[in-house]
Amino acid sequence: MATPSATADSPRPAPAVAVRSGRNVELLLALAAVAIVVFGYVEVGVNIDGRAPSDAALYGAALGGLALAAHGVIRWKARYADPLLLPIALLLNGIGLVVIYRLDRSTPESQVAPNQLLWSALGVLLCLAVIVVLRDHRILQRYAYIGALVALVLLILPIFFPPIYGSRIWITIGPFSLQPGEFAKILLAVFFAAYLAVHRETLALTGRRIWRWELPRLRVIGPVLLVWAAFVGVLFLETDLGTSLLFFGLMVVMLYVATARSGWITLGLLLAAVGAVTVGWLEPHVHSRVVDWLNPLGSIAAGQGANQIAQSLFAFGAGGLLGAGLGLGHSLLIGFAAKSDFILATIGEELGLVGLLALLLLYALLVSRGISTGIALRDPFGRLLAIGLAALIAIQVFVVAGGVLDLIPLTGLTLPFIAQGGSSVVTNWIIIALLVRMSDLARRPLPTEEA
Amino acid sequence: MARSNKLQRRHGISVTGRRAGLFCLLLIIALAVQATRIQVFQAKAYDDNAANQRQAIARYSQPRGNILVGATPVTGSAPTGGRYDYKRTYPDGSLYAAVTGYSSQIYGNTQLEGTEDSLLSGTDNRLAGWALWDEISRKQNPGGDVYTTISQAAQQAAMQGLGNQKGAVAAIEPSTGRILALASTPSYDPGSFAGSSSSDQNAWNALQADGDQPMLNRALRQTYPPGSTFKVVTAAAALANGTVSDINAPTGAPSPYVLPGTTTPLVNDTSSCDQPNLSLDTSMVLSCNSVLGYLGARTGLDKMVSMAENFGFNDPKLDIPVRAARSNFDTSMDQSQVALSSIGQYDTAATPLVMAMVAAGVANNGTVMYPQLVDKLTKSDGSSVQVMHPSTYKQAVSPAVAGQLQQLMVDVVQNGTGRNARIGGATVGGKTGTAQHGVGNSGTPYAWFISWAKPSGSGAVAPVAVAVVIADSNATDVTGGGLAAPIAKSVMQAVLQDH
């Protein structure tokens, strides 16, 4: 539509509707996130030592600098990106650092916050690098297959390394340990999105009809199932139940979104139920977790004291509505994994139900921004990828939080951005980068004749 | 064309994506619901679960309030450096163990440490300044202090007197019911297992395995047949009910006295008792079983039960505030059993505390005061939370009868079996008891003495009444007068000097 210039002194026609980039909102929210995190850091110091940590100002400045840099890069390279993504990620990551620092204070023998801070900074930088380098997400479609192969290799690697806590999911090189399953999940989402974007109509519409069921052609569905089976097979060998569940949920959700066949969901739930019962029955490691889930206080009745789940429930209960205050809880009673899988229990104990619900709200917001990005995009690959990445976050939060809240059996996953774990925090920042990149495209105003 | 129609019917990604979003939202809502369930509705149950260490951690995060004797704390708190910040200490543990009980991180709290636990640990609502604000700010109140009625001098005299014999002492201020001494031997150090280390556990296990039961509070929690000391109660019942009106008049008691409905005579320890018609006073001075048995049976079951209960028998909830064991006087017996019970045998059993109440009731002109161990409760800043007021337990006998009973007891000490309790410059009344014990009397007899004392010529109520029992001694002559009376004497002397 051609817009004639309204006044003589206006060299260019004004757009009919002013498009808000949201960058100022993002800046404001990012600084607010930094302020909340610094406040939490000070609270830990005040509650434990009676005074603010001496490096609070420095810490705040560094975090603020990182936030400003990230904001600057987004303003420069992804002007129309969703303004909530960066602040939410900053806030979640910051809360995680504060809680890990707080737990460090109670475990003088294990200081992990500095390392986590390093990984977080690296995650932000990688996020920015992806935003700068990846100018259009559709490029990823080309590397989907090779990506899947790399992911599989990454997953297989830990088999050659010693198990930690019964699971072979880490690669340890010197002081560093990586959890390749974390990186693999992005590559798998990219593969599913790419494959389903191409084959969704065939999958949805063709196939042999058996009674009321229309089965998709094996030729088409085969590769998806094969790749997924390979992944889950490897994970099963490594007894990484959480990631298996995550990948399974991801596949079911993406198949449904792509094909709109609710049969996938029915089939998925059925398979999940059969799989869960079988594994829960046969695998002693899993079986004990199912037993703990059904009867979290059973070990107390049996005279063996409170197990991890019971301790976790005690921590949540102790937090009550308002929480004990950062630094004033006793969630270390949970024992090992207090900084990773069970970090939510500390949040529940020290920030209370109010803090926990606020946290869940942040995740819900983040997920909903991912889903809207997907819906707003026009290319099927981007749509599936954005929805897939959002679903990844939601499922992961559900699996780990549901585990520590005794809603489902404990499987062992990290709470995105919050829990200790370098691979995890870096991966999640890359997911943010992809969502920023895609939302920029989704929200960018259509080119008009004025250009 | 058909295909795309079908696809249209099947919805596009906008619709399925929205549904996927809804699904994700449901997952997070499920988490929120579960969190609410745990943190709001189940929180109380989890907080109170015994396996949850939080309450214990909170409890030991600050020094515990103290138990005081006079103005001196007999307890303390020491930092541990462990998971529990503080543990209980007892500067002179074994001396006051029967008073304080113990407060152990593993084994809980007993006696005063137990009954006053909420005050000592700071959880008592009465310690809060602004209850609502404290609740919101989660402020923990510092523990309050418990002031006991114990007299340091009397307690030391009791423990020294008992020495390494097995026994107990209870001393009461008759006019108020204040407990002046509460001693039980062998004693133990409650501080030896106050913490949670393995040495604490070893100390506890050793005490548990000790056949002498050092942790048994014999003054409060153990009953013994009171033997002849019970004759004071029988005399009270006989006088109050008119069975006897003049303590020096002949009672009409036969000799020998055959237990009603049997052919068994009730025998006496001394032949001086073996004559008919002895007076009540002579019978008490000589501790004649036959006369007192006869008088008890004549007074009758109901009146004997009623009088025993006036002095604290058959009370299952005698709380000082630590609960004393129930002292027993059967309520359903035949006449021969009443006669035996009236001399403190058969099923009659009493704690030293209740026997001290008997002596105190007599000394207090017939009014038995409720025995109390706590003088006042204060906040950590010393302001009172609760102050003890003397309260009447029962009006056991009239002042006139009490006067007669006092005369009987004074005569026992002056002329009879209680001579060992005589104190220069003081009027002392007492009654000895030597109760048989064990199958066929195979065990060492229990040696009893109950008494009271006041300065000579004083018209006031005696400031101290005592009951002493020696359950096991190496002495050859085990009699109340020989073993127990000297201990009672030293306790009474301590109080009189303090007075």
PDB file of N, CA and C in Angstrom, chain A residues 100 110 112 116 179 339-341 343 414-415 418-422 424:
ATOM      1  N   ILE A 100      22.639 -21.277  44.616  1.00  0.00           N
ATOM      2  CA  ILE A 100      23.838 -22.121  44.667  1.00  0.00           C
ATOM      3  C   ILE A 100      24.871 -21.503  45.616  1.00  0.00           C
ATOM      4  N   SER A 110      32.621 -27.772  49.386  1.00  0.00           N
ATOM      5  CA  SER A 110      32.289 -27.804  47.966  1.00  0.00           C
ATOM      6  C   SER A 110      31.753 -26.453  47.519  1.00  0.00           C
ATOM      7  N   VAL A 112      30.771 -24.343  44.432  1.00  0.00           N
ATOM      8  CA  VAL A 112      30.504 -24.488  43.009  1.00  0.00           C
ATOM      9  C   VAL A 112      29.970 -23.218  42.370  1.00  0.00           C
ATOM     10  N   GLN A 116      29.832 -22.047  38.405  1.00  0.00           N
ATOM     11  CA  GLN A 116      28.532 -21.869  37.775  1.00  0.00           C
ATOM     12  C   GLN A 116      28.438 -20.468  37.163  1.00  0.00           C
ATOM     13  N   GLN A 179      27.827 -32.746  30.252  1.00  0.00           N
ATOM     14  CA  GLN A 179      26.697 -33.652  30.138  1.00  0.00           C
ATOM     15  C   GLN A 179      26.172 -33.524  28.721  1.00  0.00           C
ATOM     16  N   LYS A 339      22.283 -29.226  45.226  1.00  0.00           N
ATOM     17  CA  LYS A 339      22.517 -28.059  44.368  1.00  0.00           C
ATOM     18  C   LYS A 339      22.068 -28.308  42.940  1.00  0.00           C
ATOM     19  N   SER A 340      21.796 -29.563  42.611  1.00  0.00           N
ATOM     20  CA  SER A 340      21.362 -29.819  41.236  1.00  0.00           C
ATOM     21  C   SER A 340      19.898 -30.250  41.221  1.00  0.00           C
ATOM     22  N   ASP A 341      19.644 -31.553  41.241  1.00  0.00           N
ATOM     23  CA  ASP A 341      18.262 -32.014  41.092  1.00  0.00           C
ATOM     24  C   ASP A 341      17.321 -31.426  42.138  1.00  0.00           C
ATOM     25  N   ILE A 343      17.517 -28.617  43.892  1.00  0.00           N
ATOM     26  CA  ILE A 343      17.661 -27.199  44.236  1.00  0.00           C
ATOM     27  C   ILE A 343      16.302 -26.537  44.437  1.00  0.00           C
ATOM     28  N   THR A 414      18.031 -31.529  35.430  1.00  0.00           N
ATOM     29  CA  THR A 414      18.353 -30.255  36.067  1.00  0.00           C
ATOM     30  C   THR A 414      17.249 -29.254  35.790  1.00  0.00           C
ATOM     31  N   LEU A 415      16.981 -28.432  36.769  1.00  0.00           N
ATOM     32  CA  LEU A 415      15.996 -27.372  36.615  1.00  0.00           C
ATOM     33  C   LEU A 415      16.614 -26.322  35.697  1.00  0.00           C
ATOM     34  N   ILE A 418      18.526 -22.892  36.671  1.00  0.00           N
ATOM     35  CA  ILE A 418      18.651 -22.747  38.118  1.00  0.00           C
ATOM     36  C   ILE A 418      19.689 -23.713  38.686  1.00  0.00           C
ATOM     37  N   ALA A 419      19.580 -24.971  38.304  1.00  0.00           N
ATOM     38  CA  ALA A 419      20.397 -25.997  38.940  1.00  0.00           C
ATOM     39  C   ALA A 419      21.856 -25.869  38.536  1.00  0.00           C
ATOM     40  N   GLN A 420      22.703 -26.407  39.420  1.00  0.00           N
ATOM     41  CA  GLN A 420      24.125 -26.447  39.116  1.00  0.00           C
ATOM     42  C   GLN A 420      24.359 -27.343  37.908  1.00  0.00           C
ATOM     43  N   GLY A 421      25.218 -26.926  37.012  1.00  0.00           N
ATOM     44  CA  GLY A 421      25.526 -27.735  35.837  1.00  0.00           C
ATOM     45  C   GLY A 421      25.868 -26.834  34.670  1.00  0.00           C
ATOM     46  N   GLY A 422      27.113 -26.926  34.215  1.00  0.00           N
ATOM     47  CA  GLY A 422      27.579 -26.057  33.139  1.00  0.00           C
ATOM     48  C   GLY A 422      26.898 -26.342  31.816  1.00  0.00           C
ATOM     49  N   SER A 424      24.133 -27.653  31.205  1.00  0.00           N
ATOM     50  CA  SER A 424      22.729 -27.314  31.237  1.00  0.00           C
ATOM     51  C   SER A 424      22.527 -25.818  31.023  1.00  0.00           C
TER      52      SER A 424
END
